[in-house]
Short mmCIF file of C-alpha atoms in Angstrom, two decimals:
data_model
loop_
_atom_site.label_atom_id
_atom_site.label_comp_id
_atom_site.label_asym_id
_atom_site.label_seq_id
_atom_site.Cartn_x
_atom_site.Cartn_y
_atom_site.Cartn_z
CA MET A 479 -18.49 -15.57 -8.31
CA LYS A 480 -17.10 -14.43 -4.99
CA PRO A 481 -19.54 -13.57 -2.14
CA SER A 482 -18.41 -9.93 -2.23
CA GLN A 483 -19.21 -9.76 -5.93
CA VAL A 484 -22.62 -11.34 -5.36
CA ARG A 485 -23.42 -8.74 -2.72
CA SER A 486 -22.26 -5.94 -5.03
CA VAL A 487 -24.51 -7.16 -7.88
CA TYR A 488 -27.44 -7.56 -5.46
CA TRP A 489 -27.18 -4.04 -4.08
CA SER A 490 -26.66 -2.61 -7.55
CA ARG A 491 -29.91 -4.21 -8.73
CA MET A 492 -31.73 -3.06 -5.60
CA LEU A 493 -30.55 0.49 -6.22
CA GLN A 494 -31.72 0.37 -9.84
CA ALA A 495 -35.12 -0.92 -8.76
CA LEU A 496 -35.42 1.82 -6.13
CA LEU A 497 -34.50 4.53 -8.63
CA GLY A 498 -37.08 3.10 -11.04
CA LEU A 499 -39.80 3.31 -8.38
CA ILE A 500 -38.82 6.90 -7.54
CA LEU A 501 -38.96 7.86 -11.22
CA LEU A 502 -42.34 6.17 -11.65
CA GLY A 503 -43.72 7.94 -8.59
CA SER A 504 -42.48 11.28 -9.91
CA LEU A 505 -44.17 10.71 -13.27
CA VAL A 506 -47.46 9.74 -11.59
CA LEU A 507 -47.32 12.82 -9.37
CA ALA A 508 -46.51 15.07 -12.31
CA PHE A 509 -49.44 13.66 -14.26
CA ALA A 510 -51.81 14.06 -11.31
CA GLN A 511 -50.76 17.68 -10.86
CA GLN A 512 -50.34 18.59 -14.52
CA ASP A 513 -50.35 22.23 -15.45
CA SER A 514 -53.37 23.93 -16.93
CA VAL A 515 -53.37 24.20 -20.71
CA THR A 516 -55.25 26.39 -23.16
CA LYS A 517 -54.87 27.14 -26.84
CA VAL A 518 -56.89 28.90 -29.54
CA THR A 519 -57.47 26.21 -32.16
CA ALA A 520 -59.76 27.91 -34.69
CA VAL A 521 -61.05 31.42 -35.47
CA LYS A 522 -63.29 33.01 -38.08
CA LEU A 523 -64.75 36.46 -38.66
CA GLU A 524 -68.13 36.47 -40.39
CA PRO A 525 -70.89 39.05 -41.03
CA THR A 526 -73.21 39.54 -38.06
CA LYS A 527 -76.66 38.03 -38.27
CA PRO A 528 -79.83 40.18 -38.07
CA PRO A 529 -81.11 41.84 -35.97
CA ALA A 530 -77.58 42.63 -34.74
CA GLU A 531 -75.92 45.84 -35.96
CA ALA A 532 -74.06 45.49 -39.26
CA GLY A 533 -70.48 44.38 -38.80
CA TRP A 534 -68.53 41.18 -38.13
CA SER A 535 -68.83 38.49 -35.46
CA LEU A 536 -66.21 36.12 -34.12
CA ALA A 537 -66.47 32.34 -34.06
CA ALA A 538 -63.66 30.59 -32.19
CA GLU A 539 -62.71 27.25 -30.64
CA PHE A 540 -60.33 26.53 -27.77
CA ASN A 541 -58.52 23.63 -26.19
CA ILE A 542 -58.95 24.16 -22.43
CA GLN A 543 -57.65 21.80 -19.74
CA LEU A 544 -57.84 22.82 -16.11
CA GLY A 545 -54.92 21.59 -14.02
CA HIS A 546 -55.14 20.03 -10.55
CA LYS A 547 -54.96 23.34 -8.68
CA LEU A 548 -57.72 25.01 -10.69
CA ARG A 549 -60.02 22.00 -10.43
CA GLU A 550 -59.44 21.83 -6.70
CA ALA A 551 -60.14 25.56 -6.35
CA VAL A 552 -63.46 25.28 -8.21
CA ASP A 553 -64.57 22.22 -6.22
CA ARG A 554 -63.86 24.09 -2.99
CA GLY A 555 -66.18 26.91 -4.00
CA LEU A 556 -63.80 29.46 -5.54
CA PRO A 557 -65.42 31.12 -8.59
CA LEU A 558 -63.06 31.51 -11.54
CA GLN A 559 -63.27 34.37 -14.02
CA PHE A 560 -62.14 33.75 -17.61
CA ALA A 561 -62.11 35.92 -20.71
CA VAL A 562 -61.75 35.74 -24.47
CA ASP A 563 -59.88 38.82 -25.66
CA PHE A 564 -60.28 40.21 -29.17
CA GLU A 565 -58.19 43.00 -30.63
CA LEU A 566 -58.09 44.52 -34.10
CA THR A 567 -55.13 46.59 -35.22
CA ARG A 568 -54.26 48.53 -38.36
CA PRO A 569 -50.64 48.17 -39.58
CA ARG A 570 -48.74 51.46 -39.99
CA TRP A 571 -45.34 51.47 -41.63
CA TYR A 572 -44.35 54.82 -40.15
CA TRP A 573 -45.36 54.12 -36.52
CA VAL A 574 -46.60 51.41 -34.19
CA ASP A 575 -49.79 49.63 -35.27
CA GLU A 576 -53.02 51.46 -34.45
CA GLN A 577 -55.38 49.63 -32.07
CA VAL A 578 -58.84 49.93 -33.61
CA ILE A 579 -60.87 47.59 -31.37
CA SER A 580 -60.26 45.92 -28.00
CA THR A 581 -63.07 43.93 -26.37
CA THR A 582 -63.54 41.03 -23.95
CA TYR A 583 -66.04 38.17 -23.63
CA PRO A 584 -66.23 37.09 -19.94
CA TYR A 585 -66.97 33.70 -18.36
CA ASN A 586 -67.78 32.96 -14.72
CA LEU A 587 -67.25 29.33 -13.61
CA SER A 588 -68.43 28.17 -10.17
CA TYR A 589 -69.55 25.11 -8.17
CA ASN A 590 -72.56 24.84 -5.86
CA ALA A 591 -71.89 22.28 -3.13
CA LEU A 592 -75.57 22.14 -2.08
CA THR A 593 -76.91 21.21 -5.51
CA ARG A 594 -73.65 19.54 -6.57
CA THR A 595 -73.74 21.31 -9.91
CA TYR A 596 -71.29 23.42 -11.86
CA ARG A 597 -72.41 26.73 -13.34
CA LEU A 598 -71.04 28.74 -16.23
CA ILE A 599 -72.31 32.29 -16.76
CA THR A 600 -71.68 34.02 -20.11
CA PRO A 601 -73.02 37.30 -21.54
CA SER A 602 -75.58 35.35 -23.55
CA ASN A 603 -76.61 32.46 -21.27
CA THR A 604 -76.24 30.47 -18.05
CA TYR A 605 -75.40 26.77 -18.09
CA ASN A 606 -75.68 24.21 -15.27
CA ALA A 607 -74.27 20.68 -15.36
CA PRO A 608 -73.46 17.85 -12.92
CA THR A 609 -69.84 17.57 -14.03
CA LEU A 610 -67.08 20.05 -14.75
CA GLU A 611 -66.44 18.48 -18.14
CA ASP A 612 -70.08 18.95 -19.17
CA VAL A 613 -70.25 22.63 -18.29
CA MET A 614 -66.87 23.33 -19.89
CA GLN A 615 -68.25 22.19 -23.24
CA HIS A 616 -69.81 25.66 -23.37
CA MET A 617 -66.41 27.30 -22.80
CA VAL A 618 -64.50 25.71 -25.65
CA LYS A 619 -66.61 27.32 -28.38
CA ILE A 620 -67.87 30.83 -28.96
CA ARG A 621 -70.30 31.82 -31.70
CA ASP A 622 -71.89 35.05 -32.99
CA TRP A 623 -69.87 37.35 -30.75
CA SER A 624 -70.21 40.77 -32.38
CA VAL A 625 -66.72 42.31 -32.28
CA ILE A 626 -66.41 44.70 -35.25
CA PRO A 627 -69.06 47.40 -35.84
CA ARG A 628 -69.28 48.47 -39.47
CA ASP A 629 -68.62 52.13 -38.62
CA LYS A 630 -65.33 51.38 -36.84
CA ILE A 631 -63.37 50.17 -39.88
CA ALA A 632 -62.69 51.07 -43.50
CA ILE A 633 -63.86 48.67 -46.21
CA GLY A 634 -61.01 47.23 -48.29
CA GLU A 635 -58.21 48.16 -45.86
CA PRO A 636 -56.07 45.43 -44.29
CA TYR A 637 -56.24 44.78 -40.55
CA VAL A 638 -54.75 42.25 -38.15
CA ALA A 639 -57.00 40.40 -35.66
CA HIS A 640 -55.77 38.91 -32.38
CA VAL A 641 -57.59 36.37 -30.17
CA ARG A 642 -56.66 34.70 -26.87
CA PHE A 643 -58.25 32.88 -23.91
CA ARG A 644 -57.12 33.50 -20.33
CA LEU A 645 -57.87 33.17 -16.62
CA LEU A 646 -58.34 36.58 -14.99
CA LEU A 647 -55.80 36.30 -12.19
CA THR A 648 -56.61 39.81 -10.97
CA GLU A 649 -60.13 38.62 -10.06
CA LEU A 650 -58.79 35.97 -7.65
CA PRO A 651 -58.56 36.65 -3.89
CA LYS A 652 -55.18 38.14 -2.96
CA PRO A 653 -53.69 34.91 -1.46
CA PHE A 654 -54.47 33.05 -4.67
CA GLN A 655 -52.99 35.84 -6.79
CA ILE A 656 -49.71 35.45 -4.90
CA SER A 657 -49.79 31.66 -5.35
CA ALA A 658 -50.47 32.09 -9.07
CA LEU A 659 -47.29 34.14 -9.48
CA VAL A 660 -45.09 31.21 -8.42
CA ASN A 661 -47.18 28.19 -9.47
CA SER A 662 -47.51 27.39 -13.18
CA GLU A 663 -50.63 25.30 -12.53
CA TRP A 664 -52.52 28.59 -12.23
CA ASP A 665 -51.21 29.87 -15.56
CA LEU A 666 -54.14 29.50 -17.92
CA SER A 667 -53.45 31.98 -20.68
CA SER A 668 -53.11 31.06 -24.33
CA GLU A 669 -50.80 32.64 -26.83
CA TRP A 670 -52.36 35.27 -29.06
CA LEU A 671 -53.63 33.78 -32.30
CA THR A 672 -53.10 36.39 -35.01
CA PHE A 673 -54.59 36.51 -38.51
CA GLU A 674 -55.15 39.04 -41.30
CA PHE A 675 -58.58 40.47 -42.02
CA THR A 676 -59.68 42.69 -44.89
CA PRO A 677 -63.39 43.68 -44.71
CA ARG A 678 -65.33 43.38 -47.96
CA ARG A 679 -68.48 45.35 -48.71
CA GLU A 680 -70.13 42.41 -50.46
CA ALA A 681 -69.87 40.34 -47.29
CA LEU A 682 -72.39 42.60 -45.58
CA LYS A 683 -75.11 42.18 -48.21
#
């Protein structure tokens, strides 16, 4: 092989190796700064338990993964507001569906640098834990959330229920709201999970 050909092969291999390193670095960076992810994985409407008012409660489970930006924001002392949204609509063939119920279950997630603990505040309780993963275990499940009062619906009629989990971007400071508009790492909002629901009188006995 001629010297010129040897040099050509050498530089070609060096270029391939360099491109491989660049690609590897990009993949590592993308993994380190992965976007936030959330999804509703399970839902169920069941009769409320005494002494709560007669009606139906929601049980739901979520897959929630905070991306690099959200984790960094919490660790730097920025409280994050989340919400589970529940809506119940009645189908109408002659017009748009009627919205019967719309309600929200809020979460407040924060970090205390002095005690080095994470705190999650919900309408029913307050949880403290040394790690973000530990406290988030109380975010991925919701139980006995009373969402449908008996007097708001008609027994035997079909309805459609909608559930989602989201970060309340409007509760962030203005600079962070602007950043969230252009950075997908701040986008923590699941798709609506929709299912049919027909209330039965016997379920309330």
